[in-house]
Coordinates of C-alpha atoms in Angstrom, one line a residue:
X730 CA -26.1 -23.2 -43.4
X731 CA -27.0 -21.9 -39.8
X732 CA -26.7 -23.7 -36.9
X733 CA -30.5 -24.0 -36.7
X734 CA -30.4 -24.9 -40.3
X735 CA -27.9 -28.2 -39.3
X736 CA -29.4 -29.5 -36.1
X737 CA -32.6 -29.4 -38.3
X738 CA -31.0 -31.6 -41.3
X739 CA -29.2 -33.8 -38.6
X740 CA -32.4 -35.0 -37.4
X741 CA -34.2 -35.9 -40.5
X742 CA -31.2 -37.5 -41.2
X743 CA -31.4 -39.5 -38.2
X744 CA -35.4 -40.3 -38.4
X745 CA -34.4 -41.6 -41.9
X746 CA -31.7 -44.4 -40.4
X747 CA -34.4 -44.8 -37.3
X748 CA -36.5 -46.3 -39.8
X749 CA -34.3 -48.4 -42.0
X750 CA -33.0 -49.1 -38.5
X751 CA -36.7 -50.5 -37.3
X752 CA -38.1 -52.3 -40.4
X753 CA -33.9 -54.6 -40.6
X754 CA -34.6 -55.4 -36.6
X755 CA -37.5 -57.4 -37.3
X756 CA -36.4 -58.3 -40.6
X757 CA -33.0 -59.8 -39.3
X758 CA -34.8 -61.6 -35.9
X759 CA -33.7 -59.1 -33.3
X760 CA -37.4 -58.3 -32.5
X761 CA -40.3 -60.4 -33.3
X762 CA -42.6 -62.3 -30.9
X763 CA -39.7 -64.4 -29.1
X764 CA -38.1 -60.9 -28.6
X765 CA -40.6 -58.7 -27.9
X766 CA -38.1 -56.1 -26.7
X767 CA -34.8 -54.4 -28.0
X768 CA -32.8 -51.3 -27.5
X769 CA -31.0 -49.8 -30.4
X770 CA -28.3 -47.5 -30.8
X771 CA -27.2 -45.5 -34.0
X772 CA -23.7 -45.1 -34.2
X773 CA -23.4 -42.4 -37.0
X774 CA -25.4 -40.1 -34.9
X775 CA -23.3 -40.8 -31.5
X776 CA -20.0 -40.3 -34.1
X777 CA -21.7 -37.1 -34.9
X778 CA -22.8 -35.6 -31.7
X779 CA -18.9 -36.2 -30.3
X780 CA -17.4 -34.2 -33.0
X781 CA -20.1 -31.4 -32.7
X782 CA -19.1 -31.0 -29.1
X783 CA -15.5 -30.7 -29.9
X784 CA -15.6 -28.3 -33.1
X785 CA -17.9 -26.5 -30.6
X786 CA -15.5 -26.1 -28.4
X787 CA -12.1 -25.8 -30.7
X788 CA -14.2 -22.6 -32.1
X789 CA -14.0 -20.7 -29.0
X790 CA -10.5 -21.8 -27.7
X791 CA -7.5 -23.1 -28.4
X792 CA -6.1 -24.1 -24.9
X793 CA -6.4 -28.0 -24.3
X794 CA -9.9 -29.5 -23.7
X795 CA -10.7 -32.6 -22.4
X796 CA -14.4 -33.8 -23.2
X797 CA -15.1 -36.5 -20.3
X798 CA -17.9 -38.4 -21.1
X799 CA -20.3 -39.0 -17.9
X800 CA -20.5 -42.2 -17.6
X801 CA -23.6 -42.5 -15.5
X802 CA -25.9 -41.7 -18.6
X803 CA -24.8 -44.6 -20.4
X804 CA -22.7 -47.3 -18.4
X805 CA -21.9 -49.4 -21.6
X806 CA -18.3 -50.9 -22.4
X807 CA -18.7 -50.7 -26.4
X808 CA -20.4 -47.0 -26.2
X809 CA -17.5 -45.5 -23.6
X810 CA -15.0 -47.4 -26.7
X811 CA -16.7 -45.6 -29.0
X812 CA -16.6 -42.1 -27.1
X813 CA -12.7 -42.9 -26.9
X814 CA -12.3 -43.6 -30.5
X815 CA -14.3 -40.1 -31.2
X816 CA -11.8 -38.3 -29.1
X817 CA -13.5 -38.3 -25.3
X818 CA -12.5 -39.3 -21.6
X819 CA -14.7 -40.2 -19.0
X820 CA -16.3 -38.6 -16.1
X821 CA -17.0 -41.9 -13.3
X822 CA -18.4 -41.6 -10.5
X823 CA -18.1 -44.8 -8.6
X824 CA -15.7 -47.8 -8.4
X825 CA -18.4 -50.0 -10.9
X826 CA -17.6 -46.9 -13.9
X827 CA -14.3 -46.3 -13.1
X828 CA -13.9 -50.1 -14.0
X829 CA -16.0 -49.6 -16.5
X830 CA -14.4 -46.6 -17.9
X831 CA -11.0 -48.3 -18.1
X832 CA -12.3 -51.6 -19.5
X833 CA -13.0 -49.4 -22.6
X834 CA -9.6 -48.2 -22.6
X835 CA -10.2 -44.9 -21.4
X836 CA -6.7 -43.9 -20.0
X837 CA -6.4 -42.4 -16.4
X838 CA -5.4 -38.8 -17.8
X839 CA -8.7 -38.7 -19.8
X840 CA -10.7 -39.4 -16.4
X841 CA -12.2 -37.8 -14.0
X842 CA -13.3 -39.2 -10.7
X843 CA -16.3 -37.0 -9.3
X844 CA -19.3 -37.9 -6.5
X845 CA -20.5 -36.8 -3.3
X846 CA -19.4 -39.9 -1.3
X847 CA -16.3 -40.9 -2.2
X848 CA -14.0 -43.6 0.2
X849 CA -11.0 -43.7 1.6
X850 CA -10.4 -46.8 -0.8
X851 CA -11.3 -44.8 -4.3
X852 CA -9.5 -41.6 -3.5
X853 CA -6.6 -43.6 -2.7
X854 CA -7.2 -45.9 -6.2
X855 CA -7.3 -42.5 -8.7
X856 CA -4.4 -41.4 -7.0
X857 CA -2.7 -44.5 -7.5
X858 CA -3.2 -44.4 -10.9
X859 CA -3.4 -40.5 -11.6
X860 CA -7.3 -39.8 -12.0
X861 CA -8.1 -36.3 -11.6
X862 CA -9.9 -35.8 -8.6
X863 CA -12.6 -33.2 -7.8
X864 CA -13.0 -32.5 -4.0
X865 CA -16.8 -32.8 -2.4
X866 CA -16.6 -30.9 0.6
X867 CA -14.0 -30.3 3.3
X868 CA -13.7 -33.5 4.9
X869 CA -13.1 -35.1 1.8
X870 CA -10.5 -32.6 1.4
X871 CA -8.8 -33.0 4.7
X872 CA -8.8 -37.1 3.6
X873 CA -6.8 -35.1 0.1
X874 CA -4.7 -33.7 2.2
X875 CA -3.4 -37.0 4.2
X876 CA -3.3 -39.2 0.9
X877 CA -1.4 -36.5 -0.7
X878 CA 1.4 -35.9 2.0
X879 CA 1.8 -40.1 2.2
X880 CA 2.5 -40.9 -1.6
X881 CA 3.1 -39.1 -4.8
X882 CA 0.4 -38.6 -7.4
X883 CA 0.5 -37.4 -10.9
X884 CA -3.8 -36.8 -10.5
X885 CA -4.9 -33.1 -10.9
X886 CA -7.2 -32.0 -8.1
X887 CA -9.9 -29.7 -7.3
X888 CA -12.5 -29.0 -5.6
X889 CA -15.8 -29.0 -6.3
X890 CA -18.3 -25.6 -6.0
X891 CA -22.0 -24.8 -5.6
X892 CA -22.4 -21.1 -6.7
X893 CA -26.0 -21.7 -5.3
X894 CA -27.5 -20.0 -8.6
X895 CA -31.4 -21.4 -8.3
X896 CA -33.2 -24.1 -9.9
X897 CA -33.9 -25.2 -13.4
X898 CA -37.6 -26.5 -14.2
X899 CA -36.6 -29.9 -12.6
X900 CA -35.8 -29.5 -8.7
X901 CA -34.3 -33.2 -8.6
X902 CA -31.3 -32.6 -11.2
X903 CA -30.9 -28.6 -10.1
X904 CA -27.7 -29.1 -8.4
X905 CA -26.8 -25.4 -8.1
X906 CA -29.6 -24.9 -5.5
X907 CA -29.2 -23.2 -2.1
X908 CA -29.8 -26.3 0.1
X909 CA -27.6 -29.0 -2.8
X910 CA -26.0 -31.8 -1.6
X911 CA -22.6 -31.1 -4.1
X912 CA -19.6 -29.1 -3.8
X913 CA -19.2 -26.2 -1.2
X914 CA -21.7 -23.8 -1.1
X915 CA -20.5 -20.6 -2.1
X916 CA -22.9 -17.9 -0.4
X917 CA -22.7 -19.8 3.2
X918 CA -20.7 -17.9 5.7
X919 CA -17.1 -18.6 5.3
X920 CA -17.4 -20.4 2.3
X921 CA -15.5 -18.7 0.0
X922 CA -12.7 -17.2 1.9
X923 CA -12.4 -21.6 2.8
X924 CA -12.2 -22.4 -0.8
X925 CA -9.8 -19.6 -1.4
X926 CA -7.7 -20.1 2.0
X927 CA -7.6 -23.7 1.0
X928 CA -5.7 -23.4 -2.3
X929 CA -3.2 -20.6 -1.0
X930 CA -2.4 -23.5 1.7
X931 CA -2.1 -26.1 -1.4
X932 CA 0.2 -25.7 -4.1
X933 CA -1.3 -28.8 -5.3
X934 CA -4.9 -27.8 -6.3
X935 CA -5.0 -26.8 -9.6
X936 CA -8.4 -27.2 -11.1
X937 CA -11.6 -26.0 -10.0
X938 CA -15.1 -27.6 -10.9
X939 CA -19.0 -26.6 -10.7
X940 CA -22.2 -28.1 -12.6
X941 CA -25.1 -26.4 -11.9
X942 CA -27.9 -29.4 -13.7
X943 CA -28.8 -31.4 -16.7
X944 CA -32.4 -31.6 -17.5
X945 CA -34.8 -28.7 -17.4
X946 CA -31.7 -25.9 -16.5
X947 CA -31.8 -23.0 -19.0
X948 CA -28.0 -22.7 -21.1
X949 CA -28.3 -19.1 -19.1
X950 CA -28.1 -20.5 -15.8
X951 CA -25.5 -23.2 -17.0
X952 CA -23.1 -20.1 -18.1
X953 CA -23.9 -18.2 -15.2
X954 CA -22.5 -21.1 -13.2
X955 CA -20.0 -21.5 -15.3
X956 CA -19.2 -17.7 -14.7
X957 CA -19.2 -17.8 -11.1
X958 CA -16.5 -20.8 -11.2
X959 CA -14.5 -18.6 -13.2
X960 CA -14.2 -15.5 -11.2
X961 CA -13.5 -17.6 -8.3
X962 CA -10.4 -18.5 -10.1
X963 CA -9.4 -15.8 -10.8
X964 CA -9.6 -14.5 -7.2
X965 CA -7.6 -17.5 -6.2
X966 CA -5.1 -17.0 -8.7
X967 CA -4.5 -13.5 -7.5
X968 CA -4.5 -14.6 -4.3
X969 CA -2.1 -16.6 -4.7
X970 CA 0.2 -14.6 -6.8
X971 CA 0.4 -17.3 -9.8
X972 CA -1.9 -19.1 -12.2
X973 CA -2.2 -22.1 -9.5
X974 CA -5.9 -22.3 -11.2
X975 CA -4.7 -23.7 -14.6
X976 CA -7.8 -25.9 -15.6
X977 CA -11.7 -25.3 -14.7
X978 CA -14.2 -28.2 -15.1
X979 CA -17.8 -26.6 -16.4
X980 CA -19.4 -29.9 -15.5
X981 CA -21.9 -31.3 -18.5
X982 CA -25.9 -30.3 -18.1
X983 CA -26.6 -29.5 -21.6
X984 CA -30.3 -30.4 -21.6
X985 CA -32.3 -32.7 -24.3
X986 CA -35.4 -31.7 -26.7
X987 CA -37.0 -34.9 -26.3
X988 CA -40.2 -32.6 -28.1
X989 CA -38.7 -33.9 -31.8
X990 CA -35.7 -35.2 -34.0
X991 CA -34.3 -31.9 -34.0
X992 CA -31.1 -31.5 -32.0
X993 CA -30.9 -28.4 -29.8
X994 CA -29.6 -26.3 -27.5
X995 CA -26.5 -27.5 -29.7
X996 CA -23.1 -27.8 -28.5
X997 CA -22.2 -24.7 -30.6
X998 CA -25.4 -22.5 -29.1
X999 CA -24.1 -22.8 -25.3
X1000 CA -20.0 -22.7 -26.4
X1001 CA -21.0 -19.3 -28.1
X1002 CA -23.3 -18.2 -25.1
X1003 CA -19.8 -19.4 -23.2
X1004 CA -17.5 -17.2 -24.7
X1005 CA -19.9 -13.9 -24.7
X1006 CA -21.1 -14.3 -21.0
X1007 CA -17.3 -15.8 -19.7
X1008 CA -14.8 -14.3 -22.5
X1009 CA -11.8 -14.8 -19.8
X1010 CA -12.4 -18.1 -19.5
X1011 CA -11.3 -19.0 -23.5
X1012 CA -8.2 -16.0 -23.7
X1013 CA -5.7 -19.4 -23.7
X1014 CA -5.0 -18.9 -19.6
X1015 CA -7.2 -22.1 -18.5
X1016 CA -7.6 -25.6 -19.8
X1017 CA -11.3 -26.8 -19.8
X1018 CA -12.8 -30.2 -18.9
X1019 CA -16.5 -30.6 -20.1
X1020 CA -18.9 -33.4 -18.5
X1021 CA -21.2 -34.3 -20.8
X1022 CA -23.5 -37.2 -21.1
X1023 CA -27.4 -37.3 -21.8
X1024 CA -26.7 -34.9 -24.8
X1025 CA -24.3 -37.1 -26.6
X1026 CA -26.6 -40.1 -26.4
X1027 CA -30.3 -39.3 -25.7
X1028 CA -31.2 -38.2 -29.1
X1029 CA -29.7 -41.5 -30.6
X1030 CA -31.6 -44.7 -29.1
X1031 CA -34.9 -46.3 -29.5
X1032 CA -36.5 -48.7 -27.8
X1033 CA -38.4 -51.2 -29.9
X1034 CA -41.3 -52.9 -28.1
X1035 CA -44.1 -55.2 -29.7
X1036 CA -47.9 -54.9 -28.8
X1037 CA -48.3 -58.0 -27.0
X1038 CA -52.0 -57.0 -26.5
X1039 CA -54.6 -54.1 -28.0
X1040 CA -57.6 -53.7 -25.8
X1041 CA -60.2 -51.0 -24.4
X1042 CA -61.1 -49.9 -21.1
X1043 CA -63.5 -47.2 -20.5
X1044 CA -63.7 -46.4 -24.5
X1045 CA -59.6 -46.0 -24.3
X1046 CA -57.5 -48.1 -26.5
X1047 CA -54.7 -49.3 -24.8
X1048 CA -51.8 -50.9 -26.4
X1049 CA -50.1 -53.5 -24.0
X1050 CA -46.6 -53.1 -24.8
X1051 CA -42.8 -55.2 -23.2
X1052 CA -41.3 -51.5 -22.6
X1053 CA -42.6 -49.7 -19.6
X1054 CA -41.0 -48.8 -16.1
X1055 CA -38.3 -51.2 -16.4
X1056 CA -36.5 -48.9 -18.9
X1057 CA -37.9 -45.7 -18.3
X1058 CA -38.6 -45.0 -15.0
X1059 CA -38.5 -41.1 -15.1
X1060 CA -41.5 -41.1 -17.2
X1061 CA -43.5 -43.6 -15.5
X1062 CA -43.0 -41.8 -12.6
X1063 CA -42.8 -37.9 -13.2
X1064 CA -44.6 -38.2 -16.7
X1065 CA -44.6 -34.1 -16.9
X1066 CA -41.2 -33.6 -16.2
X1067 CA -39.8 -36.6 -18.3
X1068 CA -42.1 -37.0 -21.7
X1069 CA -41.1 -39.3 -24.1
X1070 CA -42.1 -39.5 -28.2
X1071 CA -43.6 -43.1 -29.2
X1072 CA -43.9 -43.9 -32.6
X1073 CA -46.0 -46.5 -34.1
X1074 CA -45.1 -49.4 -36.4
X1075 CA -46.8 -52.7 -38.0
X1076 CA -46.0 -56.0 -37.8
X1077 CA -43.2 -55.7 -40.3
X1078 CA -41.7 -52.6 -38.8
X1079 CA -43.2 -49.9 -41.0
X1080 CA -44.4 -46.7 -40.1
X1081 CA -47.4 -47.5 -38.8
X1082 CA -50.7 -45.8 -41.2
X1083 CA -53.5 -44.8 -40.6
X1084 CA -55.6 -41.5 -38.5
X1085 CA -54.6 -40.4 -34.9
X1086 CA -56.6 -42.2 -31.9
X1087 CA -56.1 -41.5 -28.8
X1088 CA -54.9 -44.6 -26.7
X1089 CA -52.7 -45.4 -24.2
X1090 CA -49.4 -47.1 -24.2
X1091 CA -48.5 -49.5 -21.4
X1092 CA -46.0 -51.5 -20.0
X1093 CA -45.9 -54.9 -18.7
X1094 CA -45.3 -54.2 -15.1
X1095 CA -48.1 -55.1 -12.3
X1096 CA -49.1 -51.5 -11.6
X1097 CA -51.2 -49.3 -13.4
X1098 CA -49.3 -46.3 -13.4
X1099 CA -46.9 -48.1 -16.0
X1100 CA -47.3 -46.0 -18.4
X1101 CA -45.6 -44.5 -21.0
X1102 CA -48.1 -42.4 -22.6
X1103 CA -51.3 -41.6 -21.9
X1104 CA -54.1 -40.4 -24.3
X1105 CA -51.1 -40.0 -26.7
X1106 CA -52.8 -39.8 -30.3
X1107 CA -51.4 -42.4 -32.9
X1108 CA -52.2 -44.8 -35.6
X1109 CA -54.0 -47.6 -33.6
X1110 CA -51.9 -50.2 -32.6
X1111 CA -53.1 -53.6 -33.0
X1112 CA -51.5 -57.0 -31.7
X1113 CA -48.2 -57.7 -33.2
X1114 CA -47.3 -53.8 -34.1
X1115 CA -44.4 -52.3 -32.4
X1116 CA -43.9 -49.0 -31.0
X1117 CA -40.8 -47.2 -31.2
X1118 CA -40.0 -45.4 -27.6
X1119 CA -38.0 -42.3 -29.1
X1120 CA -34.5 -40.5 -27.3
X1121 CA -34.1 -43.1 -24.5
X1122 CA -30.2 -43.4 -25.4
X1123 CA -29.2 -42.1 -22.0
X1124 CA -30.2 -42.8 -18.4
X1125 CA -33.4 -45.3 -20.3
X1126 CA -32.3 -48.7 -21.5
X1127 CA -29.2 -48.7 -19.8
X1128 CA -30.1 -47.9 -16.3
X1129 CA -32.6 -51.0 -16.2
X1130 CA -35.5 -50.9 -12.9
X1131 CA -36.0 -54.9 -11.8
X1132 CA -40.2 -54.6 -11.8
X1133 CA -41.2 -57.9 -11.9
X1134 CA -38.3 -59.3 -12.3
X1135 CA -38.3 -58.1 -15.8
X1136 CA -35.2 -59.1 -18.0
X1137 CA -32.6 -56.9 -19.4
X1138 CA -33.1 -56.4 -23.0
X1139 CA -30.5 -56.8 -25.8
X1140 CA -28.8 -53.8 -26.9
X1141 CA -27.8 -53.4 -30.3
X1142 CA -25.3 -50.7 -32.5
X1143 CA -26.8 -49.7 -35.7
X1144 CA -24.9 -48.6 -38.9
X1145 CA -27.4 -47.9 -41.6
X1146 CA -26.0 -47.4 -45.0
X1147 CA -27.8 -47.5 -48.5
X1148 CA -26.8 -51.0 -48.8
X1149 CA -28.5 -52.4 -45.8
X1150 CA -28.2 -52.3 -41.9
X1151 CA -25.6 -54.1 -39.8
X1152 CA -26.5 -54.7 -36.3
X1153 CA -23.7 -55.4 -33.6
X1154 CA -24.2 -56.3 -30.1
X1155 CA -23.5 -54.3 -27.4
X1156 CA -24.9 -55.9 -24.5
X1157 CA -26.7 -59.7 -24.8
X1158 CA -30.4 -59.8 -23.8
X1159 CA -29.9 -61.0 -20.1
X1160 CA -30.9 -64.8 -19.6
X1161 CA -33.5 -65.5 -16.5
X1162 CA -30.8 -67.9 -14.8
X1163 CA -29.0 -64.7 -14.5
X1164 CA -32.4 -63.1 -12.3
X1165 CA -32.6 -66.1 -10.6
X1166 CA -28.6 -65.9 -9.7
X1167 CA -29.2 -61.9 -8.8
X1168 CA -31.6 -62.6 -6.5
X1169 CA -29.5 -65.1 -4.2
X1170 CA -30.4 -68.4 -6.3
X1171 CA -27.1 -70.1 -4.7
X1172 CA -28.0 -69.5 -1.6
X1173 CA -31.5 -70.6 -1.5
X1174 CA -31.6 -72.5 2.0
X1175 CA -29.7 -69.4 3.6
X1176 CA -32.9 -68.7 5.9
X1177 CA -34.1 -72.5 7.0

């Protein structure tokens, strides 16, 4: 079976437990009118997509590889345990997913501290404990530098490069640009003969790390990148008379189709385009650290909403739904960049029947921009239906926007076998005493 072939039977396989998934929430209580919104994750298919990337990966090399999960696209406890179980690290990049990283048991040598920002106080933390640490820009190298010569540390280190490439289709997550705020700009003046000055004065730098996007970059400009990185290794390396070089980070940016259930670029696709465009970098010389994280989860959540209200304005339907800006703020915002696939259900968490009509889905929020589709054609959705908001398993119902002061919804792992669906929690629907206590409910008389 091709590649094509796979990705294609993965996702009809996954559509298949979406809706056994769907029908047992309502069934079993988890969404209904006193819970008119849930998020739901399928495990088999997160299982899936972690050992895709790694066979992807073991095909084109057999030097070490360490698959760090980036933890911004899903900040969850139970799915970072779940990446660990599957064989991944975790890429953090703040003190709130470090902890979060190592609450899932994710061991310091499986984790990699990267961001454009980071303190005195979290350099000196991975250190401590032996995080591998990518280097921003030279002032946060110069702060390497004086950590380094005070204390011992068993982290790797790096630094981080922009081979200033161009942009993908999306300008905000194009981070190989000519003006980005990551990593040193290669083609500036000096730059290079720095980054390469910098490691013949450090014995201690060993790794060397670019991303060049996510969302909207083509896998050609993603290699490119990844290219770029690996020449300049190889210059330092000769520079230095040694393989100081001995691991390069390729950063994640494997984009989504969120256009069906279908799975591609797949993980094989770009590790293939990899090893023609880059063959050095997989001849066993260099270790590899990948950075993964919409990818691995986007294709496997829903989130289930019910039609609190179906009206008409203007000849529209419009189907008044509890999902909206809240979890997916992207597509309220920059619908055309960040589109999402609704489906309908009924009442009783069916596919929903009945001819295409064009009607709008909206959220509960008190703006009339929240919308997550407009015009979309569907089955009309009528009072107490549902709809299914497709591939929002990373950066959507994790990464919630406080609108209205609109709750948190539970989240909830699905296994879907023949016998039934078992649910388990992975994050409680958040209670409003908790909204009240976020927004400085103890301290209520703090202005008289």
């Amino acid at each position: 079976m091709t590649s094509q072939a796979t990705s294609r039977a993965a996702g009809t396989a996954a559509a298949e437990r979406r809706e056994q998934a769907v029908r047992a929430a309502v069934e079993q209580g988890l969404a209904g009118p006193d819970v008119p919104i849930v998020a739901l994750l399928d495990t088999a298919g997160i299982r899936a997509g972690a050992a895709a990337l790694r066979a992807a990966f073991a095909a084109v090399t057999d030097a070490p590889v360490l698959h760090a999960f980036a933890v911004k696209a899903c900040p969850l406890v139970p799915v970072l345990r779940l990446l660990l179980a599957e064989g991944l690290g975790a890429e953090v990049a703040s003190p709130g997913e470090l902890a979060l990283a190592r609450a899932a048991g994710i061991r310091p040598a499986a984790t990699v501290l990267d961001s454009p920002a980071k303190t005195p106080a979290e350099l000196r933390e991975a250190l401590a404990l032996g995080i591998a640490v990518n280097a921003d820009n030279p002032q946060e190298l110069a702060r390497l530098d004086a950590l380094v010569s005070s204390a011992p540390s068993a982290s790797p280190l790096g630094i981080r490069v922009n081979p200033q490439l161009g942009a993908g289709s999306i300008d905000a997550l194009s981070t190989a640009t000519a003006t980005s705020k990551f990593g040193v700009a290669l083609l500036d003046d000096g730059a290079r003969d720095w980054v390469v000055r910098a490691y013949v004065e450090r014995p201690w730098l060993t790794r060397l790390h670019t991303h060049s996007g996510s969302q909207g970059v083509a896998l050609s400009l993603m290699a490119r990148g990844v290219r770029a990185a690996h020449e300049l290794a190889e210059e330092i390396n000769a520079a230095v008379g040694r393989q100081q070089v001995d691991t390069i980070d390729i950063g994640g940016g494997l984009p989504v189709n969120f256009g069906s259930d279908e799975e591609t670029p797949t993980y094989a696709a770009y590790a293939s385009l990899l090893k023609e465009e880059v063959p050095g970098l997989f001849d066993g010389r260099y270790g590899l650290v990948t950075e993964f994280g919409r990818s691995l989860l986007a294709k496997h959540g829903l989130v289930l909403a019910r039609v609190e209200y179906a009206k008409s304005s203007g000849g529209r339907p419009i189907a008044v739904t509890h999902a909206g800006v809240q979890i997916a703020a992207r597509t309220v915002y920059a619908p055309a960049s960040w589109p999402l696939r609704i489906e309908a259900y009924d009442a009783k968490g069916r596919p929903k029947q009945g001819p295409p009509v064009a009607q709008d889905i909206a959220g509960p929020a008190c703006f009339a921009g929240d919308l997550l589709a407009e015009n979309r054609p569907l089955p009309l959705l009528e009072q107490g239906d549902f709809t299914g908001v497709l591939d929002t398993g990373a950066y959507y119902f994790a990464h919630h926007y406080s609108y209205n002061s609109l709750a948190r919804p539970g989240i909830y792992g699905f296994t879907a076998t023949a016998d039934g669906v078992r649910f388990a929690t992975v994050r409680d629907p958040q209670p409003i005493a908790d909204l009240v206590e976020e927004a400085g409910g103890a301290h209520a008389d703090a202005l008289l």
